[in-house]
Amino acid sequence: MNCESSENLSENETSGIEERKIYRWMKLAQENLEGLSIPESLKRLVKDTLETPQLGPYHNEGPEMAAHLGLILETIEAINSDRFDFKVLELPKEFEDEIREKITRSVKTNYEKIKTYTYLHDLGKPDCMNIENGEGKQRVFTLKEWRELVDLNKGDKERAITALSEQGYTKIGYRIGRKLAEELGIEVKDHGDEGVRILQSMASSDEEMERFLEDSELILKGIANHELHFQVFNNAKSAGIYKKFLSSNFSEDEIDFIYTVCLIDITGSLDKNGQSNFEGFRNMVVARECHNLIKNSGLKNVESLLNLDSIEKVKEGIERLRKEELLKEIKLGEADVVIIIEQSKSWGVINEVDKFQLQKSLNEAIGKDNPILVIGQILPNNLKRYIKNIKGYLESKITG
């Protein structure tokens, strides 16, 4: 795309400020590309990708990807100059300051890298592009087809998008899923991973590209993971998911960068009402907090907590496990046995034989670790229902 094609959009304005925004974003992406410090061979490829068409529920910021990138660049500048309103994320208040600090620090620390990332993160979209009709049927859609359609509509890109809708198409996607991949006889492809592959392939035969990638490891990690909010955390917010996809693979600073690129990607993606959907990002914040609560709890056996999907449930689970660990460490004394036997009358232990069996089990557990386990191993089956009462008594000792 060039500035002339953006002007074609401007000449067809009918809805005022919104179309002026689209024009501004597209122009911003085009003009900033010229000053970007990347190899010329890569710059030419990026320039082509700016023309990637956009149709569907997730990208209504403009008819082509240039608008998406321009809006992301505006977001980066807003964060870098402390003008971004983090309240739009609708985070729990206790996390708002922390997230603002982490995201702002990541942008300011990696300012040039994150601008370069912006132009490279969707590099793989044209190679993964497909178009879908109202019945969910997909087929490959190419930049060549798109350019021909734009030409047919005399350079009017908005009209070209409308023409696709009139043909029954509802969405342009950038992932070759299993079904379409099987039809094509290829592997499933995501545009993030495909972008990384393209860059690495270019570096294998171009010394300038090789040198460029040597200092671009963080950018590559951002590209490969910039859709975690959508692909992984859209309906998930557990510590286990966070551990699998983030903490097991990246440093804290790298995770901050990945959170940042996910945030700016969301901010640069508008629905038909001109709004961004931050739910996936909020889930990422919750998942990280759940993970950190578990990590900092000092508990050893935490597997039962990893799949919990809220901070409240994790806190309750930690408290439960702490009690269980303390119950294992608490020692049962002779005085405790006397009290428990006395209390057992109110539980319904009135038979002398049952009382004898209960006291025998309690005496056996005196001074031993994990008394509940010891009692449970000795107590007859017909009396095991009273273990919860004994456990309640020991818990009352812990809590005072």
mmCIF file of C-alpha atoms in Angstrom:
data_model
loop_
_atom_site.group_PDB
_atom_site.id
_atom_site.type_symbol
_atom_site.label_atom_id
_atom_site.label_comp_id
_atom_site.label_asym_id
_atom_site.label_seq_id
_atom_site.Cartn_x
_atom_site.Cartn_y
_atom_site.Cartn_z
ATOM 1 C CA MET A 1 0.000 0.000 0.000
ATOM 2 C CA ASN A 2 1.099 3.591 -0.577
ATOM 3 C CA CYS A 3 -0.173 6.986 0.498
ATOM 4 C CA GLU A 4 -2.116 7.349 -2.730
ATOM 5 C CA SER A 5 -4.277 4.333 -1.887
ATOM 6 C CA SER A 6 -4.978 5.812 1.550
ATOM 7 C CA GLU A 7 -6.096 9.009 -0.106
ATOM 8 C CA ASN A 8 -8.576 6.987 -2.156
ATOM 9 C CA LEU A 9 -10.162 5.970 1.118
ATOM 10 C CA SER A 10 -10.220 9.588 2.276
ATOM 11 C CA GLU A 11 -11.939 10.767 -0.902
ATOM 12 C CA ASN A 12 -14.787 8.305 -0.263
ATOM 13 C CA GLU A 13 -15.544 9.490 3.276
ATOM 14 C CA THR A 14 -19.228 9.447 4.137
ATOM 15 C CA SER A 15 -19.370 9.007 7.886
ATOM 16 C CA GLY A 16 -17.130 11.800 9.188
ATOM 17 C CA ILE A 17 -14.739 11.310 12.072
ATOM 18 C CA GLU A 18 -14.674 7.493 12.019
ATOM 19 C CA GLU A 19 -13.419 7.340 8.436
ATOM 20 C CA ARG A 20 -10.958 10.112 9.175
ATOM 21 C CA LYS A 21 -9.607 7.935 11.967
ATOM 22 C CA ILE A 22 -9.209 5.035 9.550
ATOM 23 C CA TYR A 23 -7.347 7.266 7.110
ATOM 24 C CA ARG A 24 -5.131 8.579 9.933
ATOM 25 C CA TRP A 25 -4.226 5.103 11.147
ATOM 26 C CA MET A 26 -3.476 3.797 7.672
ATOM 27 C CA LYS A 27 -1.330 6.801 6.847
ATOM 28 C CA LEU A 28 0.508 6.546 10.193
ATOM 29 C CA ALA A 29 1.443 2.919 9.482
ATOM 30 C CA GLN A 30 2.696 3.762 5.988
ATOM 31 C CA GLU A 31 4.728 6.803 6.975
ATOM 32 C CA ASN A 32 6.365 5.250 10.050
ATOM 33 C CA LEU A 33 7.458 2.227 8.057
ATOM 34 C CA GLU A 34 9.842 4.357 5.985
ATOM 35 C CA GLY A 35 11.875 5.323 9.061
ATOM 36 C CA LEU A 36 11.976 1.837 10.570
ATOM 37 C CA SER A 37 15.466 0.380 11.102
ATOM 38 C CA ILE A 38 15.009 -3.004 9.449
ATOM 39 C CA PRO A 39 16.631 -4.608 6.388
ATOM 40 C CA GLU A 40 15.271 -3.296 3.095
ATOM 41 C CA SER A 41 14.235 -6.778 1.965
ATOM 42 C CA LEU A 42 12.087 -7.074 5.075
ATOM 43 C CA LYS A 43 10.707 -3.558 4.670
ATOM 44 C CA ARG A 44 9.478 -4.418 1.174
ATOM 45 C CA LEU A 45 7.727 -7.511 2.504
ATOM 46 C CA VAL A 46 6.123 -5.564 5.357
ATOM 47 C CA LYS A 47 4.912 -2.928 2.906
ATOM 48 C CA ASP A 48 3.038 -5.618 0.980
ATOM 49 C CA THR A 49 1.421 -6.980 4.138
ATOM 50 C CA LEU A 50 -0.075 -3.575 4.945
ATOM 51 C CA GLU A 51 -2.604 -4.326 2.220
ATOM 52 C CA THR A 52 -3.908 -7.447 3.983
ATOM 53 C CA PRO A 53 -7.721 -7.075 3.950
ATOM 54 C CA GLN A 54 -9.857 -7.135 7.103
ATOM 55 C CA LEU A 55 -13.438 -8.389 7.371
ATOM 56 C CA GLY A 56 -15.392 -9.812 10.289
ATOM 57 C CA PRO A 57 -16.087 -9.284 13.984
ATOM 58 C CA TYR A 58 -12.525 -8.601 15.187
ATOM 59 C CA HIS A 59 -10.985 -6.048 12.808
ATOM 60 C CA ASN A 60 -13.255 -3.127 11.986
ATOM 61 C CA GLU A 61 -10.606 -0.432 12.435
ATOM 62 C CA GLY A 62 -10.129 -0.273 8.671
ATOM 63 C CA PRO A 63 -10.380 -2.260 5.436
ATOM 64 C CA GLU A 64 -6.701 -3.207 5.498
ATOM 65 C CA MET A 65 -4.125 -4.202 8.093
ATOM 66 C CA ALA A 66 -2.393 -0.815 7.850
ATOM 67 C CA ALA A 67 -5.203 0.619 10.013
ATOM 68 C CA HIS A 68 -4.640 -2.093 12.629
ATOM 69 C CA LEU A 69 -0.921 -1.299 12.796
ATOM 70 C CA GLY A 70 -1.526 2.457 12.852
ATOM 71 C CA LEU A 71 -3.909 2.145 15.789
ATOM 72 C CA ILE A 72 -1.345 -0.014 17.609
ATOM 73 C CA LEU A 73 1.326 2.642 16.994
ATOM 74 C CA GLU A 74 -0.993 5.281 18.475
ATOM 75 C CA THR A 75 -1.496 3.061 21.510
ATOM 76 C CA ILE A 76 2.261 2.638 21.967
ATOM 77 C CA GLU A 77 2.742 6.412 21.865
ATOM 78 C CA ALA A 78 -0.075 6.914 24.370
ATOM 79 C CA ILE A 79 1.489 4.411 26.795
ATOM 80 C CA ASN A 80 4.997 5.797 26.287
ATOM 81 C CA SER A 81 3.806 9.339 27.075
ATOM 82 C CA ASP A 82 1.656 8.220 30.048
ATOM 83 C CA ARG A 83 -1.576 9.177 28.266
ATOM 84 C CA PHE A 84 -3.128 5.723 27.917
ATOM 85 C CA ASP A 85 -6.257 5.234 30.029
ATOM 86 C CA PHE A 86 -5.830 1.850 31.710
ATOM 87 C CA LYS A 87 -9.326 2.103 33.165
ATOM 88 C CA VAL A 88 -10.728 0.943 29.800
ATOM 89 C CA LEU A 89 -9.318 -2.507 30.612
ATOM 90 C CA GLU A 90 -11.828 -2.762 33.489
ATOM 91 C CA LEU A 91 -9.340 -4.613 35.666
ATOM 92 C CA PRO A 92 -9.989 -5.331 39.331
ATOM 93 C CA LYS A 93 -8.881 -2.154 41.133
ATOM 94 C CA GLU A 94 -6.217 -3.959 43.117
ATOM 95 C CA PHE A 95 -4.355 -4.790 39.875
ATOM 96 C CA GLU A 96 -4.791 -1.552 37.944
ATOM 97 C CA ASP A 97 -1.656 0.195 39.256
ATOM 98 C CA GLU A 98 0.494 -2.920 38.940
ATOM 99 C CA ILE A 99 -0.554 -3.543 35.337
ATOM 100 C CA ARG A 100 -0.087 0.116 34.430
ATOM 101 C CA GLU A 101 3.427 0.001 35.881
ATOM 102 C CA LYS A 102 4.422 -3.262 34.168
ATOM 103 C CA ILE A 103 3.023 -2.336 30.741
ATOM 104 C CA THR A 104 4.418 1.200 30.828
ATOM 105 C CA ARG A 105 7.855 -0.024 31.897
ATOM 106 C CA SER A 106 7.859 -2.652 29.167
ATOM 107 C CA VAL A 107 6.973 -0.091 26.475
ATOM 108 C CA LYS A 108 9.504 2.485 27.665
ATOM 109 C CA THR A 109 12.271 -0.091 28.099
ATOM 110 C CA ASN A 110 11.627 -1.705 24.707
ATOM 111 C CA TYR A 111 10.298 1.320 22.825
ATOM 112 C CA GLU A 112 12.138 0.769 19.523
ATOM 113 C CA LYS A 113 11.721 -3.006 19.666
ATOM 114 C CA ILE A 114 7.993 -2.784 20.244
ATOM 115 C CA LYS A 115 7.547 -0.432 17.283
ATOM 116 C CA THR A 116 9.501 -2.877 15.123
ATOM 117 C CA TYR A 117 7.419 -5.728 16.551
ATOM 118 C CA THR A 118 4.249 -3.898 15.485
ATOM 119 C CA TYR A 119 5.213 -4.130 11.819
ATOM 120 C CA LEU A 120 6.357 -7.738 12.058
ATOM 121 C CA HIS A 121 3.769 -9.383 14.310
ATOM 122 C CA ASP A 122 1.261 -10.000 11.492
ATOM 123 C CA LEU A 123 3.848 -10.753 8.810
ATOM 124 C CA GLY A 124 2.435 -14.255 8.422
ATOM 125 C CA LYS A 125 -1.165 -13.183 7.807
ATOM 126 C CA PRO A 126 -1.091 -13.249 3.973
ATOM 127 C CA ASP A 127 0.285 -16.812 3.999
ATOM 128 C CA CYS A 128 -2.478 -17.969 6.359
ATOM 129 C CA MET A 129 -5.313 -15.907 4.934
ATOM 130 C CA ASN A 130 -8.684 -17.488 4.265
ATOM 131 C CA ILE A 131 -12.194 -16.254 3.706
ATOM 132 C CA GLU A 132 -15.370 -17.734 5.202
ATOM 133 C CA ASN A 133 -18.997 -17.574 4.134
ATOM 134 C CA GLY A 134 -22.117 -17.529 6.289
ATOM 135 C CA GLU A 135 -22.228 -21.333 6.378
ATOM 136 C CA GLY A 136 -18.713 -21.551 7.794
ATOM 137 C CA LYS A 137 -17.148 -22.779 4.555
ATOM 138 C CA GLN A 138 -13.575 -21.547 4.194
ATOM 139 C CA ARG A 139 -11.217 -21.185 1.261
ATOM 140 C CA VAL A 140 -7.814 -19.645 0.717
ATOM 141 C CA PHE A 141 -7.913 -15.931 -0.053
ATOM 142 C CA THR A 142 -4.853 -14.168 -1.486
ATOM 143 C CA LEU A 143 -3.492 -10.644 -1.685
ATOM 144 C CA LYS A 144 -3.674 -10.986 -5.474
ATOM 145 C CA GLU A 145 -7.430 -11.610 -5.278
ATOM 146 C CA TRP A 146 -7.851 -8.685 -2.919
ATOM 147 C CA ARG A 147 -5.910 -6.280 -5.140
ATOM 148 C CA GLU A 148 -7.959 -7.335 -8.167
ATOM 149 C CA LEU A 149 -11.159 -6.718 -6.218
ATOM 150 C CA VAL A 150 -9.931 -3.268 -5.159
ATOM 151 C CA ASP A 151 -9.138 -2.471 -8.794
ATOM 152 C CA LEU A 152 -12.632 -3.606 -9.820
ATOM 153 C CA ASN A 153 -13.997 -1.124 -7.301
ATOM 154 C CA LYS A 154 -11.837 1.706 -8.659
ATOM 155 C CA GLY A 155 -9.509 1.726 -5.653
ATOM 156 C CA ASP A 156 -12.291 2.061 -3.104
ATOM 157 C CA LYS A 157 -11.234 -0.395 -0.388
ATOM 158 C CA GLU A 158 -14.347 0.042 1.727
ATOM 159 C CA ARG A 159 -16.443 -0.721 -1.327
ATOM 160 C CA ALA A 160 -14.301 -3.802 -1.990
ATOM 161 C CA ILE A 161 -15.018 -5.064 1.547
ATOM 162 C CA THR A 162 -18.718 -4.415 0.972
ATOM 163 C CA ALA A 163 -18.499 -6.422 -2.257
ATOM 164 C CA LEU A 164 -17.143 -9.405 -0.314
ATOM 165 C CA SER A 165 -20.062 -9.151 2.125
ATOM 166 C CA GLU A 166 -22.492 -8.985 -0.773
ATOM 167 C CA GLN A 167 -20.994 -12.222 -2.096
ATOM 168 C CA GLY A 168 -21.936 -13.891 1.204
ATOM 169 C CA TYR A 169 -18.554 -13.734 2.910
ATOM 170 C CA THR A 170 -18.598 -12.899 6.612
ATOM 171 C CA LYS A 171 -15.012 -13.178 7.803
ATOM 172 C CA ILE A 172 -11.394 -13.103 6.704
ATOM 173 C CA GLY A 173 -9.239 -15.232 8.974
ATOM 174 C CA TYR A 174 -5.494 -15.651 9.375
ATOM 175 C CA ARG A 175 -5.238 -19.229 10.571
ATOM 176 C CA ILE A 176 -5.336 -22.363 8.466
ATOM 177 C CA GLY A 177 -7.302 -24.645 10.767
ATOM 178 C CA ARG A 178 -7.478 -28.408 10.749
ATOM 179 C CA LYS A 179 -10.363 -28.775 8.290
ATOM 180 C CA LEU A 180 -8.998 -26.383 5.673
ATOM 181 C CA ALA A 181 -5.473 -27.735 6.164
ATOM 182 C CA GLU A 182 -6.723 -31.264 5.425
ATOM 183 C CA GLU A 183 -8.442 -30.037 2.271
ATOM 184 C CA LEU A 184 -5.222 -28.351 1.157
ATOM 185 C CA GLY A 185 -2.986 -31.236 2.198
ATOM 186 C CA ILE A 186 -0.871 -29.016 4.467
ATOM 187 C CA GLU A 187 -0.162 -28.578 8.162
ATOM 188 C CA VAL A 188 -2.262 -26.320 10.406
ATOM 189 C CA LYS A 189 -0.790 -22.795 10.319
ATOM 190 C CA ASP A 190 -1.095 -19.849 12.730
ATOM 191 C CA HIS A 191 0.002 -16.477 11.439
ATOM 192 C CA GLY A 192 2.152 -15.779 14.520
ATOM 193 C CA ASP A 193 4.250 -18.922 14.121
ATOM 194 C CA GLU A 194 4.244 -18.443 10.348
ATOM 195 C CA GLY A 195 5.651 -14.939 10.784
ATOM 196 C CA VAL A 196 8.511 -16.285 12.884
ATOM 197 C CA ARG A 197 9.169 -18.965 10.254
ATOM 198 C CA ILE A 198 9.287 -16.363 7.461
ATOM 199 C CA LEU A 199 11.798 -14.227 9.367
ATOM 200 C CA GLN A 200 14.020 -17.179 10.190
ATOM 201 C CA SER A 201 13.862 -18.399 6.605
ATOM 202 C CA MET A 202 14.941 -14.978 5.327
ATOM 203 C CA ALA A 203 17.825 -14.931 7.813
ATOM 204 C CA SER A 204 19.081 -18.295 6.572
ATOM 205 C CA SER A 205 19.970 -16.800 3.186
ATOM 206 C CA ASP A 206 20.518 -13.112 3.981
ATOM 207 C CA GLU A 207 23.401 -11.925 6.187
ATOM 208 C CA GLU A 208 21.724 -8.593 6.944
ATOM 209 C CA MET A 209 18.592 -10.418 8.077
ATOM 210 C CA GLU A 210 20.694 -12.816 10.124
ATOM 211 C CA ARG A 211 22.313 -9.891 11.971
ATOM 212 C CA PHE A 212 18.906 -8.283 12.455
ATOM 213 C CA LEU A 213 17.428 -11.412 14.055
ATOM 214 C CA GLU A 214 20.407 -11.832 16.390
ATOM 215 C CA ASP A 215 19.097 -8.835 18.325
ATOM 216 C CA SER A 216 15.412 -9.648 17.857
ATOM 217 C CA GLU A 217 14.823 -12.615 20.168
ATOM 218 C CA LEU A 218 12.303 -10.687 22.277
ATOM 219 C CA ILE A 219 10.467 -9.568 19.137
ATOM 220 C CA LEU A 220 10.230 -13.173 17.910
ATOM 221 C CA LYS A 221 8.796 -14.299 21.248
ATOM 222 C CA GLY A 222 6.235 -11.500 21.051
ATOM 223 C CA ILE A 223 5.223 -12.459 17.506
ATOM 224 C CA ALA A 224 4.780 -16.134 18.379
ATOM 225 C CA ASN A 225 2.651 -15.349 21.442
ATOM 226 C CA HIS A 226 0.751 -12.163 20.581
ATOM 227 C CA GLU A 227 -2.599 -13.987 20.373
ATOM 228 C CA LEU A 228 -2.458 -15.807 23.704
ATOM 229 C CA HIS A 229 -5.293 -13.593 24.942
ATOM 230 C CA PHE A 230 -7.469 -14.956 22.144
ATOM 231 C CA GLN A 231 -6.221 -18.486 21.488
ATOM 232 C CA VAL A 232 -5.502 -19.579 25.080
ATOM 233 C CA PHE A 233 -6.935 -17.186 27.655
ATOM 234 C CA ASN A 234 -10.198 -16.363 25.915
ATOM 235 C CA ASN A 235 -12.016 -18.812 28.204
ATOM 236 C CA ALA A 236 -9.268 -19.756 30.638
ATOM 237 C CA LYS A 237 -7.652 -18.029 33.608
ATOM 238 C CA SER A 238 -6.051 -20.734 35.731
ATOM 239 C CA ALA A 239 -2.549 -20.889 37.161
ATOM 240 C CA GLY A 240 -2.016 -24.175 35.338
ATOM 241 C CA ILE A 241 -2.615 -22.574 31.933
ATOM 242 C CA TYR A 242 -0.339 -19.668 32.867
ATOM 243 C CA LYS A 243 2.378 -22.095 33.926
ATOM 244 C CA LYS A 244 2.077 -24.162 30.729
ATOM 245 C CA PHE A 245 2.188 -21.281 28.267
ATOM 246 C CA LEU A 246 4.141 -18.584 30.107
ATOM 247 C CA SER A 247 6.036 -19.152 33.357
ATOM 248 C CA SER A 248 7.560 -22.446 32.187
ATOM 249 C CA ASN A 249 8.946 -20.822 29.050
ATOM 250 C CA PHE A 250 9.774 -17.172 29.715
ATOM 251 C CA SER A 251 11.398 -14.804 32.217
ATOM 252 C CA GLU A 252 9.305 -12.231 34.073
ATOM 253 C CA ASP A 253 10.500 -9.436 31.759
ATOM 254 C CA GLU A 254 9.639 -11.528 28.713
ATOM 255 C CA ILE A 255 6.197 -12.239 30.141
ATOM 256 C CA ASP A 256 5.681 -8.499 30.692
ATOM 257 C CA PHE A 257 6.573 -7.949 27.021
ATOM 258 C CA ILE A 258 4.137 -10.662 25.909
ATOM 259 C CA TYR A 259 1.383 -9.127 28.048
ATOM 260 C CA THR A 260 2.176 -5.765 26.489
ATOM 261 C CA VAL A 261 1.978 -7.014 22.897
ATOM 262 C CA CYS A 262 -1.288 -8.795 23.664
ATOM 263 C CA LEU A 263 -2.684 -5.581 25.118
ATOM 264 C CA ILE A 264 -1.712 -3.390 22.170
ATOM 265 C CA ASP A 265 -3.001 -6.021 19.740
ATOM 266 C CA ILE A 266 -6.403 -5.920 21.467
ATOM 267 C CA THR A 267 -6.397 -2.130 21.553
ATOM 268 C CA GLY A 268 -5.675 -2.127 17.814
ATOM 269 C CA SER A 269 -8.597 -4.479 17.098
ATOM 270 C CA LEU A 270 -12.083 -2.993 17.026
ATOM 271 C CA ASP A 271 -15.491 -4.633 16.818
ATOM 272 C CA LYS A 272 -18.352 -3.238 14.741
ATOM 273 C CA ASN A 273 -19.123 -0.769 17.520
ATOM 274 C CA GLY A 274 -15.564 0.520 17.533
ATOM 275 C CA GLN A 275 -14.739 -1.176 20.854
ATOM 276 C CA SER A 276 -11.892 -3.462 21.961
ATOM 277 C CA ASN A 277 -12.617 -6.650 23.889
ATOM 278 C CA PHE A 278 -10.204 -6.930 26.823
ATOM 279 C CA GLU A 279 -11.709 -10.055 28.403
ATOM 280 C CA GLY A 280 -8.846 -12.309 27.317
ATOM 281 C CA PHE A 281 -6.311 -9.861 28.731
ATOM 282 C CA ARG A 282 -8.194 -9.668 32.033
ATOM 283 C CA ASN A 283 -8.098 -13.463 32.162
ATOM 284 C CA MET A 284 -4.323 -13.309 31.655
ATOM 285 C CA VAL A 285 -4.034 -10.937 34.616
ATOM 286 C CA VAL A 286 -6.129 -13.243 36.812
ATOM 287 C CA ALA A 287 -4.135 -16.313 35.726
ATOM 288 C CA ARG A 288 -0.847 -14.620 36.600
ATOM 289 C CA GLU A 289 -2.125 -13.576 40.023
ATOM 290 C CA CYS A 290 -3.417 -17.107 40.685
ATOM 291 C CA HIS A 291 -0.011 -18.485 39.715
ATOM 292 C CA ASN A 292 1.867 -16.011 41.915
ATOM 293 C CA LEU A 293 -0.389 -16.679 44.910
ATOM 294 C CA ILE A 294 0.323 -20.394 44.624
ATOM 295 C CA LYS A 295 4.039 -19.875 43.974
ATOM 296 C CA ASN A 296 4.426 -17.614 47.017
ATOM 297 C CA SER A 297 2.263 -19.743 49.331
ATOM 298 C CA GLY A 298 5.171 -21.927 50.427
ATOM 299 C CA LEU A 299 3.011 -25.014 49.957
ATOM 300 C CA LYS A 300 4.486 -28.155 48.430
ATOM 301 C CA ASN A 301 1.604 -30.162 46.980
ATOM 302 C CA VAL A 302 -0.348 -27.591 44.998
ATOM 303 C CA GLU A 303 -1.568 -29.612 42.015
ATOM 304 C CA SER A 304 -5.181 -29.328 43.186
ATOM 305 C CA LEU A 305 -4.960 -25.529 42.907
ATOM 306 C CA LEU A 306 -3.636 -25.234 39.354
ATOM 307 C CA ASN A 307 -6.987 -25.620 37.597
ATOM 308 C CA LEU A 308 -8.960 -23.231 39.807
ATOM 309 C CA ASP A 309 -10.335 -20.365 37.725
ATOM 310 C CA SER A 310 -10.587 -17.463 40.152
ATOM 311 C CA ILE A 311 -8.389 -15.658 42.661
ATOM 312 C CA GLU A 312 -10.976 -16.255 45.398
ATOM 313 C CA LYS A 313 -10.975 -20.013 44.798
ATOM 314 C CA VAL A 314 -7.173 -20.092 44.832
ATOM 315 C CA LYS A 315 -7.053 -18.187 48.130
ATOM 316 C CA GLU A 316 -9.601 -20.565 49.634
ATOM 317 C CA GLY A 317 -7.652 -23.539 48.300
ATOM 318 C CA ILE A 318 -4.385 -22.243 49.766
ATOM 319 C CA GLU A 319 -6.052 -21.768 53.143
ATOM 320 C CA ARG A 320 -7.463 -25.301 52.958
ATOM 321 C CA LEU A 321 -4.084 -26.820 52.079
ATOM 322 C CA ARG A 322 -2.367 -24.842 54.838
ATOM 323 C CA LYS A 323 -4.824 -26.278 57.367
ATOM 324 C CA GLU A 324 -4.241 -29.760 55.997
ATOM 325 C CA GLU A 325 -0.473 -29.345 56.326
ATOM 326 C CA LEU A 326 -0.846 -28.041 59.881
ATOM 327 C CA LEU A 327 -3.138 -30.966 60.706
ATOM 328 C CA LYS A 328 -0.368 -33.312 59.626
ATOM 329 C CA GLU A 329 2.104 -31.552 61.925
ATOM 330 C CA ILE A 330 -0.106 -31.134 65.004
ATOM 331 C CA LYS A 331 0.450 -33.632 67.822
ATOM 332 C CA LEU A 332 -2.421 -35.281 69.677
ATOM 333 C CA GLY A 333 -1.963 -35.363 73.453
ATOM 334 C CA GLU A 334 -3.623 -37.314 76.287
ATOM 335 C CA ALA A 335 -5.645 -34.244 77.286
ATOM 336 C CA ASP A 336 -6.947 -34.011 73.706
ATOM 337 C CA VAL A 337 -8.152 -37.614 73.876
ATOM 338 C CA VAL A 338 -10.116 -36.875 77.041
ATOM 339 C CA ILE A 339 -11.768 -33.838 75.428
ATOM 340 C CA ILE A 340 -12.595 -35.703 72.200
ATOM 341 C CA ILE A 341 -14.139 -38.639 74.066
ATOM 342 C CA GLU A 342 -16.250 -36.191 76.059
ATOM 343 C CA GLN A 343 -17.338 -34.374 72.872
ATOM 344 C CA SER A 344 -18.096 -37.657 71.109
ATOM 345 C CA LYS A 345 -21.261 -38.034 73.171
ATOM 346 C CA SER A 346 -22.753 -35.089 71.284
ATOM 347 C CA TRP A 347 -21.713 -36.744 67.993
ATOM 348 C CA GLY A 348 -23.768 -39.803 68.856
ATOM 349 C CA VAL A 349 -21.064 -42.111 70.260
ATOM 350 C CA ILE A 350 -22.956 -43.587 73.207
ATOM 351 C CA ASN A 351 -22.279 -47.291 72.755
ATOM 352 C CA GLU A 352 -19.490 -48.445 75.118
ATOM 353 C CA VAL A 353 -17.954 -50.654 72.433
ATOM 354 C CA ASP A 354 -17.853 -47.741 69.992
ATOM 355 C CA LYS A 355 -16.400 -45.491 72.670
ATOM 356 C CA PHE A 356 -13.710 -48.079 73.396
ATOM 357 C CA GLN A 357 -12.782 -48.397 69.700
ATOM 358 C CA LEU A 358 -12.665 -44.613 69.330
ATOM 359 C CA GLN A 359 -10.450 -44.156 72.371
ATOM 360 C CA LYS A 360 -8.159 -46.955 71.225
ATOM 361 C CA SER A 361 -7.650 -45.233 67.893
ATOM 362 C CA LEU A 362 -7.029 -41.881 69.546
ATOM 363 C CA ASN A 363 -4.500 -43.346 71.997
ATOM 364 C CA GLU A 364 -2.659 -44.936 69.087
ATOM 365 C CA ALA A 365 -2.271 -41.495 67.458
ATOM 366 C CA ILE A 366 -0.883 -39.717 70.536
ATOM 367 C CA GLY A 367 2.415 -37.955 69.706
ATOM 368 C CA LYS A 368 2.468 -39.154 66.098
ATOM 369 C CA ASP A 369 2.650 -37.107 62.878
ATOM 370 C CA ASN A 370 -0.521 -36.803 60.818
ATOM 371 C CA PRO A 371 -2.839 -38.067 63.578
ATOM 372 C CA ILE A 372 -5.909 -37.980 61.320
ATOM 373 C CA LEU A 373 -4.274 -40.492 58.973
ATOM 374 C CA VAL A 374 -3.284 -42.744 61.907
ATOM 375 C CA ILE A 375 -6.786 -42.633 63.374
ATOM 376 C CA GLY A 376 -8.365 -43.319 59.992
ATOM 377 C CA GLN A 377 -6.227 -46.429 59.506
ATOM 378 C CA ILE A 378 -7.266 -47.916 62.859
ATOM 379 C CA LEU A 379 -10.845 -46.757 63.335
ATOM 380 C CA PRO A 380 -13.488 -49.369 62.377
ATOM 381 C CA ASN A 381 -15.518 -48.560 59.237
ATOM 382 C CA ASN A 382 -18.709 -47.949 61.199
ATOM 383 C CA LEU A 383 -16.923 -45.145 63.117
ATOM 384 C CA LYS A 384 -15.023 -43.495 60.263
ATOM 385 C CA ARG A 385 -17.814 -40.954 59.879
ATOM 386 C CA TYR A 386 -16.540 -39.327 63.079
ATOM 387 C CA ILE A 387 -13.160 -38.499 61.537
ATOM 388 C CA LYS A 388 -14.583 -35.178 60.308
ATOM 389 C CA ASN A 389 -15.529 -34.359 63.923
ATOM 390 C CA ILE A 390 -12.038 -35.189 65.154
ATOM 391 C CA LYS A 391 -10.614 -33.097 62.304
ATOM 392 C CA GLY A 392 -12.878 -30.227 63.350
ATOM 393 C CA TYR A 393 -11.548 -30.404 66.895
ATOM 394 C CA LEU A 394 -7.920 -30.305 65.701
ATOM 395 C CA GLU A 395 -8.693 -27.402 63.352
ATOM 396 C CA SER A 396 -10.129 -25.489 66.276
ATOM 397 C CA LYS A 397 -6.799 -25.935 68.060
ATOM 398 C CA ILE A 398 -4.986 -24.484 65.026
ATOM 399 C CA THR A 399 -7.235 -21.449 64.723
ATOM 400 C CA GLY A 400 -7.332 -20.913 68.470
#
